[in-house]
Amino acid sequence: MTSDPRPAPADPRRRRAVRALRTAAGIATACLLAWLILAYVLFYNPPLRTVGTADAVVVLAGAAGERLPAGQRLIERGVADELVLSSTGLPGNSAADALCAADDAGTTCFRSDPLTTRGEARAIAALARDRGWDRIVVVTSTYHVTRASTNISQCSEADVTMAESTPDLDALEWLGRFVEETTALAAALARPA
């Protein structure tokens, strides 16, 4: 008796399961790629307006070693006369906190409650309202521009221009920021500051 060289037909249920799995994998891959592209646009290369003159330059807390020099350069360029710093007392903000402790006449400091971007947005809105600021420039890290802008625009009627400071992050750190900022931006949109 000779054996038939043709393979036995595959089980139709198994073919459907394999096809469904491939389709699901394709959809998941497409969603991941779409998210990466959107995250790149919003957090790595956010749309920014040209910085003009303003009533104040506000530097958000955190990563002060990167953000504070960017804010100081804007003051040196004559963008505004007043430098405003968010003070936290936390290690990542030590450079800005030291300047606040020095009580420099050209620097205004505030401490938000809570110590979050939402808290800072509310504090900036109150400062703008109380001091009659119509235009402010807000400095933060590139990855934080979109969320900070969203929070501040939810609280203030001042014309806000965002200015970025560039963090020194590797690809894995950027990916972590993409995840963190995506989650935080979704929360900012779902529950406005």
Coordinates of C-alpha atoms in Angstrom, one line a residue:
M1 CA 0.0 0.0 0.0
T2 CA 1.4 3.4 -0.9
S3 CA 0.9 6.5 1.2
D4 CA -0.8 9.6 -0.3
P5 CA 1.9 12.4 -0.6
R6 CA -0.8 15.1 -0.2
P7 CA -1.1 16.6 3.3
A8 CA -4.4 16.0 5.2
P9 CA -6.7 19.0 4.9
A10 CA -6.4 21.5 7.8
D11 CA -9.2 21.7 10.3
P12 CA -11.5 24.7 9.3
R13 CA -11.8 25.8 12.9
R14 CA -8.0 26.0 13.3
R15 CA -7.7 28.0 10.0
R16 CA -10.3 30.5 11.3
A17 CA -8.5 30.8 14.7
V18 CA -5.1 31.4 13.0
R19 CA -6.7 34.0 10.7
A20 CA -8.4 35.7 13.6
L21 CA -5.1 35.8 15.5
R22 CA -3.3 37.3 12.5
T23 CA -6.0 39.9 12.1
A24 CA -5.8 40.8 15.8
A25 CA -2.0 41.0 15.6
G26 CA -2.3 43.3 12.6
I27 CA -4.8 45.6 14.3
A28 CA -2.7 45.7 17.5
T29 CA 0.4 46.6 15.4
A30 CA -1.4 49.3 13.5
C31 CA -2.7 50.8 16.7
L32 CA 0.8 50.7 18.3
L33 CA 2.3 52.4 15.2
A34 CA -0.5 55.1 15.2
W35 CA 0.1 55.8 18.9
L36 CA 3.8 56.1 18.3
I37 CA 3.3 58.6 15.5
L38 CA 0.8 60.6 17.5
A39 CA 3.1 60.5 20.6
Y40 CA 6.1 61.7 18.5
V41 CA 4.0 64.6 17.2
L42 CA 2.6 65.6 20.6
F43 CA 5.5 64.9 22.9
Y44 CA 8.8 64.8 20.9
N45 CA 8.0 67.4 18.3
P46 CA 5.1 69.4 19.6
P47 CA 3.8 72.3 17.6
L48 CA 5.1 75.6 19.0
R49 CA 4.5 79.2 18.1
T50 CA 7.3 81.7 17.8
V51 CA 8.0 83.3 21.1
G52 CA 7.3 87.0 21.1
T53 CA 7.3 89.5 23.9
A54 CA 5.4 88.7 27.1
D55 CA 4.5 90.1 30.5
A56 CA 6.4 87.2 32.2
V57 CA 8.4 84.0 31.5
V58 CA 7.2 81.2 33.7
V59 CA 9.4 78.1 34.2
L60 CA 7.5 75.0 35.4
A61 CA 8.9 72.9 38.2
G62 CA 11.0 69.8 37.7
A63 CA 14.0 69.2 35.5
A64 CA 15.2 72.7 36.6
G65 CA 18.7 72.0 35.3
E66 CA 17.3 72.0 31.8
R67 CA 14.2 74.3 32.1
L68 CA 15.7 77.1 34.2
P69 CA 18.5 78.0 31.7
A70 CA 16.0 78.0 28.8
G71 CA 13.8 80.5 30.8
Q72 CA 16.8 82.7 31.7
R73 CA 17.9 82.8 28.0
L74 CA 14.4 84.1 27.2
I75 CA 14.8 86.9 29.8
E76 CA 18.2 87.7 28.5
R77 CA 16.7 88.0 24.9
G78 CA 14.3 90.6 26.3
V79 CA 11.1 88.4 25.9
A80 CA 9.9 89.7 29.3
D81 CA 11.3 91.5 32.4
E82 CA 9.9 89.1 34.9
L83 CA 11.1 85.5 35.5
V84 CA 8.5 83.4 37.4
L85 CA 9.6 80.1 38.9
S86 CA 7.6 77.2 40.2
S87 CA 9.2 76.2 43.5
T88 CA 8.8 72.7 45.0
G89 CA 11.6 71.9 47.4
L90 CA 12.1 68.6 45.5
P91 CA 15.6 67.4 44.3
G92 CA 14.7 67.8 40.6
N93 CA 13.9 71.5 41.1
S94 CA 16.9 72.4 43.3
A95 CA 18.4 75.0 40.8
A96 CA 15.1 76.9 40.6
D97 CA 14.5 76.6 44.4
A98 CA 17.9 78.0 45.1
L99 CA 17.2 81.0 42.9
C100 CA 13.9 81.5 44.8
A101 CA 15.7 81.3 48.1
A102 CA 18.1 84.0 47.0
D103 CA 15.1 86.3 46.7
D104 CA 16.3 87.9 43.5
A105 CA 14.3 91.1 42.7
G106 CA 13.7 90.1 39.0
T107 CA 12.3 86.7 40.0
T108 CA 8.9 85.8 41.3
C109 CA 8.4 82.4 42.8
F110 CA 5.2 80.4 43.6
R111 CA 4.4 77.1 45.1
S112 CA 1.4 75.3 43.6
D113 CA -1.0 73.2 45.6
P114 CA -0.9 70.4 44.7
L115 CA 2.6 70.1 43.3
T116 CA 1.3 68.9 39.9
T117 CA 1.0 70.4 36.5
R118 CA -2.7 71.0 37.2
G119 CA -1.8 72.8 40.4
E120 CA 0.8 74.9 38.5
A121 CA -1.8 75.7 35.8
R122 CA -4.2 77.1 38.5
A123 CA -1.4 79.1 40.1
I124 CA -0.3 80.6 36.8
A125 CA -3.9 81.5 36.0
A126 CA -4.2 83.3 39.4
L127 CA -0.9 85.1 38.9
A128 CA -1.9 86.2 35.4
R129 CA -5.3 87.5 36.7
D130 CA -3.9 89.2 39.8
R131 CA -1.0 90.9 37.9
G132 CA -2.9 91.7 34.7
W133 CA -0.7 89.6 32.5
D134 CA -2.1 89.3 29.0
R135 CA 0.7 87.3 27.5
I136 CA 3.0 84.8 29.1
V137 CA 5.6 82.4 27.9
V138 CA 5.8 79.1 29.7
V139 CA 8.9 77.0 29.7
T140 CA 8.9 73.2 30.2
S141 CA 10.5 70.1 28.8
T142 CA 9.6 69.1 25.2
Y143 CA 7.6 66.0 26.2
H144 CA 5.6 68.1 28.7
V145 CA 4.6 71.0 26.4
T146 CA 1.3 69.6 25.1
R147 CA -0.1 68.6 28.5
A148 CA 1.1 71.8 30.3
S149 CA -0.4 73.9 27.5
T150 CA -3.7 72.0 27.8
N151 CA -3.9 72.5 31.5
I152 CA -2.9 76.2 31.5
S153 CA -5.4 77.0 28.7
Q154 CA -8.1 75.3 30.7
C155 CA -7.4 77.7 33.6
S156 CA -6.3 81.0 32.1
E157 CA -7.5 83.5 29.5
A158 CA -4.0 84.9 29.0
D159 CA -2.3 84.3 25.7
V160 CA 0.1 81.5 26.5
T161 CA 3.1 80.6 24.3
M162 CA 4.9 77.5 25.2
A163 CA 8.7 77.3 25.0
E164 CA 10.6 74.0 25.2
S165 CA 13.7 72.9 26.9
T166 CA 15.3 69.9 25.4
P167 CA 15.8 66.9 27.7
D168 CA 18.7 64.5 27.3
L169 CA 16.8 61.2 27.0
D170 CA 17.6 58.0 25.3
A171 CA 15.1 56.0 23.2
L172 CA 13.8 54.0 26.2
E173 CA 13.4 57.1 28.3
W174 CA 11.5 58.8 25.5
L175 CA 9.2 55.8 25.3
G176 CA 8.5 56.0 29.0
R177 CA 7.7 59.7 28.6
F178 CA 5.4 58.9 25.7
V179 CA 3.4 56.5 27.9
E180 CA 3.3 58.8 30.9
E181 CA 2.3 61.9 28.9
T182 CA -0.3 60.0 26.9
T183 CA -2.0 58.9 30.2
A184 CA -1.7 62.3 31.8
L185 CA -3.0 64.1 28.7
A186 CA -6.0 61.8 28.5
A187 CA -6.7 62.6 32.2
A188 CA -6.3 66.4 31.5
L189 CA -8.9 66.1 28.7
A190 CA -11.2 63.9 30.6
R191 CA -11.1 66.0 33.8
P192 CA -10.1 69.6 33.0
A193 CA -7.9 71.5 35.4

